[in-house]
Amino acid sequence: MASGSQGDVCSHVKVVVRVRPENAREKEGSCRKVVHVVDNHMLVFDPKEQEVSFFQNRRVRNRDVNKRANKDLKFVFDGVFAEDSTQAEVFENSTKGVVDGVLNGYNCTVFAYGATGAGKTHTMLGMANEPGVMYHTMKELYSRIEQVKDEKVFDIAVSYLEVYNEQIRDLLSNSGPLAVREDGSHGVVVQGLALHQPKSAEHILEALDYGNRNRTQHPTDVNASSSRSHAVFQIYVKQQDKTASINQNVRIAKMSLIDLAGSERASATNTKGMRFREGANINRSLLALGNVINALADPKSKKSHIPYRDSKLTRLLKDSLGGNCRTIMIANVSPSSLSYDDTYNTLKYANRAKDIKSALKSNVVNLDSHVSQYAVICEKQKKEILLLKQKLKEYEEKTTSVPVERHLSLLSVSHQRQAEIEKLEESLKSVFSSRIEIRKEYLSLEKQLKENELKAHYREQCHQQIQLLCSDDKAEKATCKHERRMASLLTQRLHLKRRLQEAGKRFEDNDGWLHRVENELKLCDGQGHIPQVLQKDLRCHRLQLEVLDLKQHVDHMTYLIGLQDQENKQTKKLLSALLPAFRRQAQTLREAGLCTPAGDAELRELEQLVQREKGVVWADQPEEPQEEPPRGQPELSAVIGFSRLMCHANTPCSSEKRTRKALQNLQSGALPESPLAKPHKGKN
């Protein structure tokens, strides 16, 4: 027996956030909403509120110092579902994509995370009239199996357990406590956990319903049907071709659907006695989960210890978070200010979980049959040949080339494939649309910063000229005016640099988003390669971004060269006025006999500069050291140079990019160092 897999695929934890509607208690309290959904990928936590006075609808200038300032934090996730989202929408845009992965031999995990009363159990289990993610996943899995049942043989087994007060119970056999063991070949396993083989999707749903009735639930002040345990529902799928063969490839995959208990505050839930101890154990296991997420998301944690053993929950989730598994995290939050801290903590951990990644491998086992099995295999092949001959005869006798049912089945498969490709194309379009806008803003800020530096340099030159030519009174007044202007330019420059860094950070976030979408493209065909159609779309988007980038480069360069040209015209006008005046003054002094040898030498030197003559240097005469241009002297190549995009065949992982300098992101994601101002750093 030999195991094989496709090439490893970098897979990040896919994080989606669902905002539940306000409940009756929150509506009665007239609570403020602290979560604003911007679009399908972005939300704002604790958005700013414009204060308006009672009279004339004018904004209040002096803010109340006793009032806490709004955080106004923007979070970007793989998906964001508003309060009016349905269970079907959550499934379609979060979990449906991993069903194909299970059939291709990839392990996957879907778990709901959040505070108590945030809607985790409703999302995962739902109700009779509005079933949750688990129901839709099972229905979709059996639908996909039904479509390929003529070519493949499937074996399915399920288990359902709960972690209650740090003890594991089997919900289908209603037994426990069970021990957790780690196997070198199978990973983390629960000793004594019963596996049940369902015959259909309905049997799985019945088992799920039976297990839920055995699950520990008790009401609290926050949630009338609060789950007091973590529930883990696992489906094991084994598949192989119907064709008999000596070397048989078998795909084995595990799918875990997890409903976590919510973190809670004893002061809010008003729990005592047994409920208080339950809450403490729930918080302990969730704290351990948070520590694991922090350690895995930290790029420096590869060599450090990951605290999986701090809790039974984290030991069970070891494969899901840090192993060969495709993981989806559904973070559930409340929009009300009553759950302000819980919502903020959930969003922080969800945002950090995006950086957790693993190398996916398709679990394909190659079974080499023993010699004693050859006769059995030959008999199977003979039966299969007879069956195929019979089918071929029936096929030729029928007038239609393909049965209607089979034709419809093939059509449904092609439609599903097309719908999946269209969804991925839409994701690519959305990523690059945002990428173009961020890049456009970044280059615009670069242009404004270079313009600011040019203006500062020219004002400094003008001030020096005034000091050389004007009287002391005029020079003093000009100095005061010059200092005010330079202070204003400095303030503007600092503001532009801050905005430039923010734009660079957004571009980095977009890089991470693009990297995740590319991974989804690779997993689309189950072979770890991007399909040809999507590869063409990806290349077109990249080329379009490069073209728009270069066009903007040209526009900004033209603008900055125009500023240089204006200054050159002013300098030409100044020289045209100064040279004749100097010549007249020199002639007047010469005619009056007041010209000194030093004055004659200055005049000859000036004439030599005007005539562009080069001085003669003898071979034995030591060369005079060339004067370096003063600090702040502009060089055209540095002024009109802009950061350029670095083209990658595959977008680097964000955790890898953190260890590099910004110079490697955009072939210098930082601005080219300008001699007009102090060097500054910027990311792109």
Short mmCIF file of N, CA, C and O in Angstrom, two decimals, residues 393-404:
data_model
loop_
_atom_site.label_atom_id
_atom_site.label_comp_id
_atom_site.label_asym_id
_atom_site.label_seq_id
_atom_site.Cartn_x
_atom_site.Cartn_y
_atom_site.Cartn_z
N LYS A 393 -25.41 -2.54 -25.81
CA LYS A 393 -26.49 -3.04 -26.66
C LYS A 393 -27.77 -2.25 -26.44
O LYS A 393 -28.46 -1.86 -27.40
N GLU A 394 -28.09 -1.98 -25.17
CA GLU A 394 -29.27 -1.16 -24.87
C GLU A 394 -29.13 0.24 -25.43
O GLU A 394 -30.08 0.83 -25.93
N TYR A 395 -27.91 0.74 -25.38
CA TYR A 395 -27.65 2.08 -25.89
C TYR A 395 -27.89 2.16 -27.39
O TYR A 395 -28.46 3.12 -27.91
N GLU A 396 -27.42 1.11 -28.13
CA GLU A 396 -27.59 1.12 -29.58
C GLU A 396 -29.04 0.93 -29.99
O GLU A 396 -29.46 1.40 -31.04
N GLU A 397 -29.79 0.20 -29.17
CA GLU A 397 -31.19 -0.05 -29.51
C GLU A 397 -32.07 1.17 -29.31
O GLU A 397 -33.09 1.34 -29.97
N LYS A 398 -31.69 2.02 -28.40
CA LYS A 398 -32.50 3.20 -28.11
C LYS A 398 -32.32 4.24 -29.19
O LYS A 398 -31.26 4.40 -29.78
N THR A 399 -33.35 4.96 -29.45
CA THR A 399 -33.30 6.00 -30.49
C THR A 399 -32.53 7.23 -30.01
O THR A 399 -31.80 7.86 -30.78
N THR A 400 -32.72 7.55 -28.78
CA THR A 400 -31.99 8.70 -28.23
C THR A 400 -30.59 8.27 -27.84
O THR A 400 -30.38 7.18 -27.34
N SER A 401 -29.63 9.13 -28.08
CA SER A 401 -28.23 8.81 -27.80
C SER A 401 -27.96 8.76 -26.31
O SER A 401 -27.14 7.99 -25.85
N VAL A 402 -28.65 9.59 -25.54
CA VAL A 402 -28.44 9.64 -24.09
C VAL A 402 -29.80 9.63 -23.41
O VAL A 402 -30.70 10.36 -23.82
N PRO A 403 -29.99 8.82 -22.40
CA PRO A 403 -31.26 8.85 -21.66
C PRO A 403 -31.52 10.25 -21.10
O PRO A 403 -30.59 10.99 -20.79
N VAL A 404 -32.82 10.54 -21.00
CA VAL A 404 -33.19 11.88 -20.54
C VAL A 404 -32.66 12.14 -19.14
O VAL A 404 -32.12 13.22 -18.86
#
